[in-house]
Tab-separated table of C-alpha atoms in Angstrom:
chain	number	residue	atom	x	y	z
A	284	MET	CA	53.884	8.344	-4.217
A	285	SER	CA	53.323	11.018	-6.697
A	286	GLN	CA	50.221	13.019	-6.923
A	287	LYS	CA	49.669	11.466	-10.502
A	288	THR	CA	50.039	8.026	-9.186
A	289	SER	CA	47.749	8.658	-6.275
A	290	ASN	CA	45.016	10.068	-8.730
A	291	GLU	CA	45.184	7.096	-10.938
A	292	MET	CA	44.630	4.955	-7.906
A	293	TRP	CA	41.522	6.588	-6.641
A	294	GLY	CA	40.110	6.895	-10.226
A	295	GLY	CA	39.237	9.765	-12.540
A	296	ARG	CA	36.112	10.933	-10.671
A	297	PHE	CA	38.003	11.765	-7.640
A	298	ALA	CA	40.657	13.999	-8.946
A	299	SER	CA	41.515	15.361	-5.596
A	300	GLY	CA	42.454	12.088	-4.189
A	301	PRO	CA	41.226	10.671	-0.767
A	302	ASP	CA	39.585	14.039	0.437
A	303	ALA	CA	37.221	13.791	-2.672
A	304	ILE	CA	36.356	10.246	-1.952
A	305	MET	CA	35.581	11.131	1.750
A	306	GLU	CA	33.271	14.089	0.835
A	307	GLU	CA	31.585	11.773	-1.760
A	308	ILE	CA	30.697	9.023	0.938
A	309	ASN	CA	30.231	11.202	4.003
A	310	ALA	CA	27.815	13.752	2.438
A	311	SER	CA	24.291	13.181	2.762
A	312	ILE	CA	22.785	16.557	1.802
A	313	ASP	CA	21.853	15.255	-1.923
A	314	PHE	CA	19.100	13.153	-0.172
A	315	ASP	CA	18.584	14.404	3.330
A	316	LYS	CA	17.631	17.959	2.243
A	317	ARG	CA	14.284	16.327	2.065
A	318	LEU	CA	14.159	16.608	5.702
A	319	TYR	CA	14.267	20.481	5.797
A	320	ARG	CA	10.793	20.987	7.138
A	321	GLU	CA	11.301	18.776	9.930
A	322	ASP	CA	14.847	19.993	10.662
A	323	ILE	CA	13.394	23.625	10.866
A	324	ALA	CA	10.387	22.681	13.000
A	325	GLY	CA	12.690	20.756	15.391
A	326	SER	CA	15.181	23.740	15.657
A	327	LYS	CA	12.176	26.177	16.153
A	328	ALA	CA	10.785	24.001	19.026
A	329	HIS	CA	14.287	23.734	20.481
A	330	ALA	CA	15.100	27.366	20.197
A	331	GLU	CA	11.732	28.326	22.231
A	332	MET	CA	12.370	25.763	24.783
A	333	LEU	CA	15.790	26.947	25.380
A	334	ALA	CA	14.473	30.510	25.931
A	335	HIS	CA	11.549	29.400	28.037
A	336	ARG	CA	14.238	27.579	30.293
A	337	GLY	CA	16.407	30.641	30.534
A	338	ILE	CA	19.299	28.790	28.571
A	339	VAL	CA	19.361	31.515	25.669
A	340	THR	CA	17.642	34.932	25.928
A	341	ALA	CA	14.402	35.477	24.445
A	342	GLU	CA	15.762	37.854	21.853
A	343	ASP	CA	18.192	35.290	20.540
A	344	ALA	CA	15.449	32.926	20.228
A	345	GLU	CA	13.303	35.192	18.463
A	346	ARG	CA	16.202	36.036	15.894
A	347	ILE	CA	16.727	32.350	15.531
A	348	VAL	CA	13.185	31.499	14.846
A	349	ALA	CA	12.822	34.401	12.377
A	350	GLY	CA	16.001	33.328	10.568
A	351	LEU	CA	14.719	29.747	10.235
A	352	THR	CA	11.434	30.937	8.994
A	353	GLU	CA	13.285	32.756	6.206
A	354	ILE	CA	15.530	29.717	5.492
A	355	GLU	CA	12.328	27.617	4.935
A	356	ALA	CA	10.877	30.208	2.633
A	357	GLU	CA	14.224	30.213	0.454
A	358	ILE	CA	14.210	26.412	0.279
A	359	GLU	CA	10.658	26.320	-0.865
A	360	ALA	CA	11.358	29.183	-3.315
A	361	GLY	CA	14.222	27.221	-4.655
A	362	THR	CA	16.751	30.004	-3.928
A	363	PHE	CA	18.677	28.154	-1.113
A	364	THR	CA	22.027	26.950	-2.182
A	365	PHE	CA	22.903	23.495	-0.853
A	366	SER	CA	26.462	22.540	-0.144
A	367	ARG	CA	27.830	19.223	-0.174
A	368	ARG	CA	30.891	20.528	1.800
A	369	LEU	CA	28.524	21.203	4.764
A	370	GLU	CA	27.518	17.351	4.661
A	371	ASP	CA	23.828	17.498	5.656
A	372	ILE	CA	20.613	19.367	6.024
A	373	HIS	CA	21.439	20.195	9.779
A	374	MET	CA	24.637	22.089	8.801
A	375	ASN	CA	23.491	23.679	5.811
A	376	VAL	CA	20.662	25.210	7.625
A	377	GLU	CA	22.961	26.248	10.626
A	378	GLN	CA	25.397	27.810	8.169
A	379	ARG	CA	22.788	29.830	6.481
A	380	LEU	CA	21.234	30.807	9.750
A	381	ALA	CA	24.719	32.135	10.925
A	382	GLU	CA	24.882	34.164	7.567
A	383	LEU	CA	21.347	35.599	8.336
A	384	ILE	CA	21.581	36.497	12.230
A	385	GLY	CA	25.221	36.284	13.071
A	386	PRO	CA	26.606	34.862	16.360
A	387	ALA	CA	23.176	34.167	17.831
A	388	ALA	CA	22.889	31.182	15.459
A	389	GLY	CA	25.636	29.520	17.441
A	390	ARG	CA	23.323	29.308	20.413
A	391	LEU	CA	20.729	27.083	18.693
A	392	HIS	CA	22.852	23.875	18.994
A	393	THR	CA	23.119	24.234	22.725
A	394	ALA	CA	21.914	21.101	24.571
A	395	ARG	CA	21.587	18.993	21.679
A	396	SER	CA	23.624	16.979	19.030
A	397	ARG	CA	23.201	16.067	15.324
A	398	ASN	CA	22.367	12.574	16.772
A	399	ASP	CA	19.214	13.377	18.469
A	400	GLN	CA	18.502	16.065	15.851
A	401	VAL	CA	18.332	13.536	12.879
A	402	ALA	CA	16.591	11.336	15.055
A	403	VAL	CA	13.622	13.557	15.524
A	404	ASP	CA	13.843	14.858	12.020
A	405	PHE	CA	13.704	11.201	10.576
A	406	ARG	CA	10.954	10.219	13.074
A	407	MET	CA	8.732	13.193	12.049
A	408	HIS	CA	9.248	12.314	8.514
A	409	VAL	CA	8.219	8.779	8.972
A	410	ARG	CA	5.286	9.903	10.854
A	411	GLY	CA	4.006	12.071	7.992
A	412	ALA	CA	4.729	9.175	5.491
A	413	PHE	CA	2.577	6.707	7.851
A	414	THR	CA	-0.213	9.473	7.918
A	415	ALA	CA	-0.017	10.025	4.241
A	416	LEU	CA	-0.175	6.267	3.483
A	417	GLU	CA	-3.111	5.681	5.564
A	418	ALA	CA	-5.091	8.400	3.696
A	419	LYS	CA	-4.020	7.037	0.306
A	420	LEU	CA	-5.292	3.410	1.456
A	421	GLY	CA	-8.466	5.012	2.440
A	422	ASP	CA	-8.874	6.376	-1.237
A	423	PHE	CA	-7.962	2.647	-2.451
A	424	ILE	CA	-10.577	1.199	-0.196
A	425	ALA	CA	-13.168	3.726	-1.289
A	426	ALA	CA	-12.651	2.926	-5.109
A	427	LEU	CA	-12.830	-0.910	-4.202
A	428	LEU	CA	-16.155	-0.440	-2.391
A	429	ASP	CA	-17.649	1.529	-5.372
A	430	LYS	CA	-16.593	-1.389	-7.556
A	431	ALA	CA	-17.892	-3.679	-5.202
A	432	GLU	CA	-21.218	-2.218	-4.841
A	433	ALA	CA	-21.683	-1.753	-8.675
A	434	HIS	CA	-20.887	-5.539	-9.229
A	435	ALA	CA	-22.464	-7.062	-6.030
A	436	GLU	CA	-24.310	-9.607	-8.382
A	437	THR	CA	-21.687	-9.807	-11.290
A	438	VAL	CA	-21.010	-13.409	-11.178
A	439	MET	CA	-17.337	-14.742	-11.971
A	440	PRO	CA	-15.353	-17.896	-11.122
A	441	GLY	CA	-13.566	-18.089	-7.782
A	442	PHE	CA	-10.152	-19.768	-8.291
A	443	THR	CA	-7.919	-21.960	-6.243
A	444	HIS	CA	-4.603	-22.930	-7.836
A	445	LEU	CA	-5.736	-20.631	-10.467
A	446	GLN	CA	-8.289	-23.377	-11.503
A	447	VAL	CA	-11.949	-22.716	-11.474
A	448	ALA	CA	-13.288	-23.600	-8.111
A	449	GLN	CA	-16.641	-22.134	-7.223
A	450	PRO	CA	-18.609	-19.264	-8.510
A	451	VAL	CA	-18.332	-15.979	-6.561
A	452	THR	CA	-19.324	-12.426	-7.331
A	453	PHE	CA	-17.040	-9.760	-8.490
A	454	GLY	CA	-18.112	-7.346	-5.732
A	455	HIS	CA	-16.788	-9.955	-3.313
A	456	HIS	CA	-13.479	-10.326	-5.010
A	457	CYS	CA	-13.140	-6.747	-4.679
A	458	LEU	CA	-13.986	-6.635	-0.890
A	459	ALA	CA	-11.110	-9.175	-0.388
A	460	TYR	CA	-8.729	-6.438	-1.262
A	461	VAL	CA	-10.564	-4.044	0.913
A	462	GLU	CA	-9.702	-6.476	3.853
A	463	MET	CA	-5.986	-6.446	2.921
A	464	ALA	CA	-5.877	-2.574	2.622
A	465	ALA	CA	-7.794	-2.356	6.036
A	466	ARG	CA	-5.099	-4.510	7.657
A	467	ASP	CA	-2.394	-2.111	6.128
A	468	ARG	CA	-4.158	0.885	7.454
A	469	SER	CA	-4.332	-0.707	10.890
A	470	ARG	CA	-0.558	-1.348	10.679
A	471	CYS	CA	0.004	2.307	9.962
A	472	ARG	CA	-1.896	3.142	13.145
A	473	ASP	CA	-0.327	0.525	15.377
A	474	ALA	CA	3.147	1.840	14.068
A	475	LEU	CA	2.196	5.487	14.690
A	476	ALA	CA	1.256	4.668	18.320
A	477	ARG	CA	4.824	3.311	18.916
A	478	LEU	CA	6.516	6.124	17.095
A	479	ASP	CA	4.819	8.753	19.044
A	480	GLU	CA	7.741	9.554	21.248
A	481	CYS	CA	10.236	12.430	20.825
A	482	PRO	CA	14.007	11.781	20.921
A	483	LEU	CA	15.106	15.399	20.815
A	484	GLY	CA	16.932	16.211	24.023
A	485	ALA	CA	18.894	12.942	24.259
A	486	ALA	CA	21.781	14.906	22.728
A	487	ALA	CA	24.771	12.785	21.520
A	488	LEU	CA	23.958	9.887	23.565
A	489	ALA	CA	23.705	10.547	27.321
A	490	GLY	CA	21.378	13.445	27.721
A	491	THR	CA	22.634	16.855	28.790
A	492	GLY	CA	23.371	18.889	31.894
A	493	PHE	CA	21.392	21.822	30.676
A	494	PRO	CA	17.942	22.292	32.462
A	495	ILE	CA	16.003	21.525	29.232
A	496	ASP	CA	12.223	20.680	29.113
A	497	ARG	CA	11.707	17.487	26.960
A	498	HIS	CA	8.207	17.364	27.484
A	499	MET	CA	7.743	20.850	26.090
A	500	THR	CA	9.646	20.081	22.795
A	501	ALA	CA	7.761	16.748	22.426
A	502	ALA	CA	4.548	18.472	22.648
A	503	ALA	CA	5.567	21.318	20.240
A	504	LEU	CA	6.477	18.736	17.730
A	505	GLY	CA	3.116	16.729	18.093
A	506	PHE	CA	4.534	13.858	20.108
A	507	SER	CA	2.752	12.625	23.202
A	508	THR	CA	5.937	12.075	25.393
A	509	PRO	CA	9.741	12.212	25.133
A	510	THR	CA	11.638	8.912	24.650
A	511	ARG	CA	12.830	7.515	28.074
A	512	ASN	CA	16.389	6.389	27.266
A	513	SER	CA	18.937	8.502	25.748
A	514	LEU	CA	20.979	5.719	24.197
A	515	ASP	CA	18.053	4.212	22.606
A	516	SER	CA	16.853	7.531	21.404
A	517	VAL	CA	19.728	8.224	19.173
A	518	SER	CA	20.235	4.603	17.984
A	519	ASP	CA	16.610	3.528	17.331
A	520	ARG	CA	15.467	3.020	13.727
A	521	ASP	CA	12.599	0.645	14.497
A	522	PHE	CA	10.029	3.367	13.150
A	523	ALA	CA	11.852	3.037	9.744
A	524	LEU	CA	11.940	-0.488	9.843
A	525	GLU	CA	8.180	-0.785	10.669
A	526	PHE	CA	7.375	1.725	7.680
A	527	LEU	CA	9.261	-0.451	5.276
A	528	SER	CA	7.750	-3.673	6.825
A	529	VAL	CA	4.259	-2.086	6.239
A	530	ALA	CA	5.197	-0.755	2.861
A	531	ALA	CA	6.399	-4.400	1.701
A	532	ILE	CA	3.214	-5.999	2.846
A	533	CYS	CA	1.098	-3.361	1.291
A	534	ALA	CA	2.993	-3.465	-2.076
A	535	THR	CA	2.489	-7.300	-1.979
A	536	HIS	CA	-1.131	-6.748	-1.798
A	537	LEU	CA	-1.039	-4.292	-4.615
A	538	SER	CA	1.102	-6.548	-6.727
A	539	ARG	CA	-1.619	-9.393	-6.319
A	540	LEU	CA	-4.330	-7.263	-7.503
A	541	ALA	CA	-1.978	-6.100	-10.454
A	542	GLU	CA	-1.373	-9.631	-11.421
A	543	GLU	CA	-4.929	-10.307	-11.474
A	544	ILE	CA	-5.613	-7.439	-13.680
A	545	VAL	CA	-2.903	-8.440	-15.990
A	546	ILE	CA	-4.377	-11.907	-16.132
A	547	TRP	CA	-7.967	-10.746	-16.478
A	548	SER	CA	-7.101	-8.218	-19.393
A	549	THR	CA	-5.757	-10.965	-21.609
A	550	PRO	CA	-7.902	-12.039	-24.446
A	551	GLN	CA	-7.831	-15.407	-23.223
A	552	PHE	CA	-9.712	-14.223	-20.008
A	553	GLY	CA	-11.282	-10.862	-21.229
A	554	PHE	CA	-12.737	-10.245	-17.760
A	555	VAL	CA	-11.763	-6.526	-17.653
A	556	ARG	CA	-10.552	-3.696	-19.973
A	557	LEU	CA	-8.218	-0.755	-18.959
A	558	SER	CA	-8.731	2.408	-20.780
A	559	ASP	CA	-5.851	4.233	-22.704
A	560	ALA	CA	-5.152	6.027	-19.455
A	561	PHE	CA	-3.580	2.918	-17.867
A	562	SER	CA	-2.505	0.909	-21.090
A	563	THR	CA	0.137	1.324	-23.823
A	564	GLY	CA	0.386	-0.040	-27.344
A	565	SER	CA	3.196	-1.985	-28.991
A	566	SER	CA	5.888	-0.056	-31.068
A	567	ILE	CA	5.571	-3.061	-33.736
A	568	MET	CA	2.275	-4.843	-33.082
A	569	PRO	CA	-0.762	-2.512	-33.598
A	570	GLN	CA	-3.238	-4.899	-32.066
A	571	LYS	CA	-1.395	-5.041	-28.602
A	572	ARG	CA	-2.863	-3.332	-25.670
A	573	ASN	CA	-0.543	-3.658	-22.750
A	574	PRO	CA	-1.470	-3.445	-19.203
A	575	ASP	CA	1.627	-1.447	-18.289
A	576	ALA	CA	0.409	0.317	-15.228
A	577	ALA	CA	-0.549	-3.073	-13.579
A	578	GLU	CA	2.850	-4.583	-14.587
A	579	LEU	CA	4.740	-1.655	-12.911
A	580	VAL	CA	2.696	-1.963	-9.811
A	581	ARG	CA	3.281	-5.759	-9.715
A	582	ALA	CA	7.207	-4.845	-10.029
A	583	LYS	CA	7.242	-2.284	-7.190
A	584	PRO	CA	7.688	-4.740	-4.316
A	585	GLY	CA	11.154	-5.472	-5.759
A	586	ARG	CA	12.647	-2.295	-4.672
A	587	ILE	CA	10.431	-1.878	-1.622
A	588	ASN	CA	11.374	-5.305	-0.322
A	589	GLY	CA	14.789	-4.520	-1.192
A	590	ALA	CA	14.781	-1.322	0.958
A	591	LEU	CA	13.630	-3.345	3.978
A	592	ILE	CA	16.183	-5.864	3.733
A	593	SER	CA	18.980	-3.150	3.079
A	594	LEU	CA	17.963	-1.379	6.397
A	595	LEU	CA	17.713	-4.647	8.461
A	596	THR	CA	21.319	-5.408	7.186
A	597	VAL	CA	22.606	-2.072	8.173
A	598	MET	CA	21.115	-2.069	11.529
A	599	LYS	CA	21.735	-5.866	12.416
A	600	GLY	CA	25.309	-5.514	13.689
A	601	LEU	CA	25.438	-1.972	15.204
A	602	PRO	CA	26.421	-1.352	18.713
A	603	LEU	CA	25.021	1.208	20.702
A	604	THR	CA	24.752	4.125	20.029
A	605	TYR	CA	24.983	6.174	16.890
A	606	SER	CA	27.153	5.066	14.003
A	607	LYS	CA	27.686	6.561	10.572
A	608	ASP	CA	26.313	3.416	8.892
A	609	MET	CA	22.955	4.685	10.043
A	610	GLN	CA	23.270	7.560	7.395
A	611	GLU	CA	22.200	4.606	5.005
A	612	ASP	CA	18.647	4.692	6.577
A	613	LYS	CA	17.204	7.532	4.519
A	614	GLU	CA	17.676	6.967	0.826
A	615	GLN	CA	15.971	3.592	0.910
A	616	LEU	CA	12.981	4.666	2.821
A	617	PHE	CA	12.557	7.823	0.790
A	618	ASP	CA	12.623	5.600	-2.340
A	619	ALA	CA	10.036	3.175	-0.767
A	620	VAL	CA	7.809	6.071	0.228
A	621	ASP	CA	7.533	7.327	-3.320
A	622	SER	CA	7.364	3.970	-4.992
A	623	LEU	CA	4.549	2.895	-2.744
A	624	ALA	CA	2.583	6.154	-3.159
A	625	LEU	CA	2.828	5.878	-6.976
A	626	ALA	CA	1.718	2.077	-6.795
A	627	LEU	CA	-1.224	3.026	-4.737
A	628	ALA	CA	-2.141	5.791	-6.956
A	629	ALA	CA	-1.987	3.751	-10.009
A	630	ALA	CA	-3.918	0.682	-8.331
A	631	THR	CA	-6.666	3.166	-7.161
A	632	GLY	CA	-6.836	4.741	-10.671
A	633	MET	CA	-6.863	1.225	-12.241
A	634	VAL	CA	-9.779	0.110	-9.968
A	635	ARG	CA	-11.894	3.065	-10.876
A	636	ASP	CA	-10.802	2.825	-14.608
A	637	LEU	CA	-11.508	-0.769	-15.466
A	638	THR	CA	-14.557	-1.852	-17.222
A	639	VAL	CA	-15.875	-5.311	-16.359
A	640	ASN	CA	-16.929	-7.831	-19.064
A	641	GLU	CA	-19.899	-9.307	-17.272
A	642	THR	CA	-20.779	-11.816	-19.958
A	643	ALA	CA	-17.165	-13.176	-20.075
A	644	MET	CA	-17.095	-13.584	-16.158
A	645	ARG	CA	-20.431	-15.320	-16.019
A	646	LYS	CA	-19.582	-17.587	-18.935
A	647	ALA	CA	-16.275	-18.544	-17.225
A	648	ALA	CA	-17.836	-19.064	-14.060
A	649	GLY	CA	-19.839	-22.164	-15.329
A	650	HIS	CA	-16.830	-23.738	-16.793
A	651	GLY	CA	-15.089	-26.414	-14.795
A	652	TYR	CA	-17.961	-27.900	-12.985
A	653	ALA	CA	-17.738	-24.855	-10.561
A	654	THR	CA	-21.122	-25.977	-9.045
A	655	ALA	CA	-19.996	-29.367	-8.148
A	656	THR	CA	-19.905	-28.324	-4.474
A	657	ASP	CA	-23.486	-27.249	-4.696
A	658	LEU	CA	-24.472	-30.653	-5.819
A	659	ALA	CA	-22.598	-32.272	-3.016
A	660	ASP	CA	-24.354	-29.850	-0.513
A	661	TYR	CA	-27.770	-30.704	-2.121
A	662	LEU	CA	-27.166	-34.568	-1.588
A	663	VAL	CA	-26.265	-33.641	2.088
A	664	ARG	CA	-29.181	-31.323	2.630
A	665	GLU	CA	-32.025	-32.932	0.669
A	666	LEU	CA	-31.063	-36.626	0.742
A	667	GLY	CA	-29.153	-36.973	4.107
A	668	LEU	CA	-26.031	-38.440	2.629
A	669	PRO	CA	-22.866	-37.959	4.630
A	670	PHE	CA	-20.808	-35.326	3.047
A	671	ARG	CA	-17.947	-37.744	2.152
A	672	GLU	CA	-20.444	-40.061	0.337
A	673	ALA	CA	-22.008	-36.993	-1.383
A	674	HIS	CA	-18.532	-35.946	-2.520
A	675	HIS	CA	-18.113	-39.292	-4.031
A	676	VAL	CA	-21.466	-39.144	-5.948
A	677	THR	CA	-20.871	-35.782	-7.135
A	678	GLY	CA	-17.308	-36.900	-8.527
A	679	ARG	CA	-19.270	-39.513	-10.576
A	680	ALA	CA	-21.565	-36.814	-11.892
A	681	VAL	CA	-18.602	-34.776	-12.907
A	682	SER	CA	-17.048	-37.825	-14.570
A	683	LEU	CA	-20.189	-38.479	-16.617
A	684	ALA	CA	-20.611	-34.936	-17.607
A	685	GLU	CA	-17.105	-34.859	-18.900
A	686	LYS	CA	-17.568	-37.859	-21.028
A	687	SER	CA	-20.772	-36.429	-22.400
A	688	GLY	CA	-19.238	-32.910	-22.965
A	689	LEU	CA	-21.952	-31.463	-20.820
A	690	GLY	CA	-22.127	-29.114	-17.924
A	691	LEU	CA	-23.602	-30.426	-14.632
A	692	GLU	CA	-26.696	-28.394	-15.129
A	693	ASP	CA	-27.126	-30.111	-18.630
A	694	LEU	CA	-27.049	-33.677	-17.397
A	695	PRO	CA	-30.525	-35.422	-17.882
A	696	LEU	CA	-32.421	-36.200	-14.719
A	697	ASP	CA	-32.373	-39.864	-15.521
A	698	VAL	CA	-28.446	-39.715	-15.570
A	699	LEU	CA	-28.461	-37.983	-12.231
A	700	LYS	CA	-30.949	-40.548	-10.848
A	701	SER	CA	-28.662	-43.394	-11.851
A	702	LEU	CA	-26.305	-42.049	-9.121
A	703	ASP	CA	-29.059	-41.797	-6.543
A	704	ALA	CA	-32.709	-42.533	-7.299
A	705	ARG	CA	-33.846	-39.874	-4.811
A	706	ILE	CA	-32.517	-36.989	-6.820
A	707	GLY	CA	-35.418	-34.952	-8.179
A	708	GLU	CA	-36.043	-32.048	-10.274
A	709	GLY	CA	-35.167	-29.592	-7.685
A	710	VAL	CA	-31.427	-30.438	-8.140
A	711	TYR	CA	-31.343	-28.133	-11.035
A	712	ALA	CA	-32.079	-25.021	-8.914
A	713	VAL	CA	-28.592	-25.548	-7.334
A	714	LEU	CA	-26.702	-26.139	-10.426
A	715	GLY	CA	-26.776	-22.734	-11.813
A	716	VAL	CA	-24.076	-20.098	-10.935
A	717	ASP	CA	-26.617	-17.504	-9.902
A	718	ALA	CA	-28.231	-19.879	-7.429
A	719	SER	CA	-24.814	-20.935	-6.281
A	720	VAL	CA	-23.624	-17.594	-5.150
A	721	ALA	CA	-27.083	-16.708	-3.828
A	722	SER	CA	-26.776	-19.606	-1.489
A	723	ARG	CA	-23.470	-18.554	0.121
A	724	THR	CA	-25.113	-16.531	2.824
A	725	SER	CA	-22.860	-17.479	5.750
A	726	PHE	CA	-21.009	-14.492	7.288
A	727	GLY	CA	-18.216	-13.484	4.957
A	728	GLY	CA	-19.721	-15.360	2.090
A	729	THR	CA	-20.147	-14.348	-1.465
A	730	ALA	CA	-23.953	-13.919	-1.646
A	731	PRO	CA	-25.031	-10.499	-3.238
A	732	GLU	CA	-26.849	-9.435	-0.029
A	733	ASN	CA	-23.582	-10.130	2.064
A	734	VAL	CA	-21.564	-7.906	-0.389
A	735	ARG	CA	-24.014	-5.070	-0.054
A	736	ARG	CA	-23.884	-5.459	3.675
A	737	GLN	CA	-20.082	-5.648	3.844
A	738	VAL	CA	-19.949	-2.365	1.460
A	739	ALA	CA	-22.164	-0.470	3.968
A	740	TYR	CA	-20.158	-1.696	6.930
A	741	TRP	CA	-16.948	-0.651	5.323
A	742	ARG	CA	-18.311	2.764	4.240
A	743	GLN	CA	-19.486	3.496	7.723
A	744	ARG	CA	-16.105	2.386	9.199
A	745	LEU	CA	-14.103	4.507	6.770
A	746	ALA	CA	-16.176	7.593	7.583
A	747	ALA	CA	-15.710	6.908	11.512
A	748	GLU	CA	-12.038	6.639	11.217
């Protein structure tokens, strides 16, 4: 086959034929250069351990560490030249080290492989991502607590099936998202505990015959212990899957809040207003005020969930130990890290930014006979009716109110007495939305005093964590 025919088969982008395609599919430097700090830290720890164990000389180790420090400075200054020909961050750093210090650079790779090298680099990077996520969730919770405290008494409708159900407070509603974010933080901590093992020293897959000290490198890199099985050490990506799982759940929580902000900010609801910082206008309709930040947060789970499914699919059929398929583990995770960080920042900003229309919320809370359950509770508590009978009587009261075009609290007493003659004037005390929320004093309920107690609890807990 002629060269021209070969090139036409491979396509115009790959003018050099199969070699260009191999470089394109094999190289990972375009994205794994993000691991340079972890790669250099791992190499420094490895070099110092090799010198400590007498595997390389102290002089060579010192030159290696000094060279790695210089490389890190070059990368951070933007003067380092990354080469796709060298495939990945490991070989790019190693090649530059050889240019800086000569043959001593070749001793760095003693008793290790790119398999355990990438495993420790990636694990350290995910550890950092978990730590950063936990901190960002703390900021999000703090914003929600501020809003909850400010609106501990602000009455709004609570919904089931997006239909008005019972009055609640906006502060209580904010605290529901505090609970979600707190679970996300706990998942971060749980995953960090499992991640806290260092794979460096597992080498290619079977360990090494050199007298290395894996506990030394583990401690130097901030791990509590080395991993215990060399095969699993180089093939495990559970830590990445766990991050993506946590990220997917967290993004789902943020998306639910974003959806509520989108709904609440419509003229039909008018519960909240976002400032220009989190809204945009229309190119053609001057009256429009679009909650674009909320809509984009609502969309983020699409790519984060996709990243989780992508890595699960990559890993599901891989035999032990390392396969090149696992190079597909990083781009998706990096994108998820960035997407979630942006979504959390936007959600935190929107919570702090939004203005609550207390009048609109209160008015809506009284619609849909939201205090019907309070009437049923009154009949049980004051008249001794079984709840099922009270439910039936209340249903009749709602029917009468609907036919008259009145709220429950507007029904005349004689109409209520027609349902049960024992109903007295005291019934009106339970039919207002303020009385309704104030009565929900059970632990975890919406009463303003409960909201304030929960805010205090979460502030104390955040300060202690």
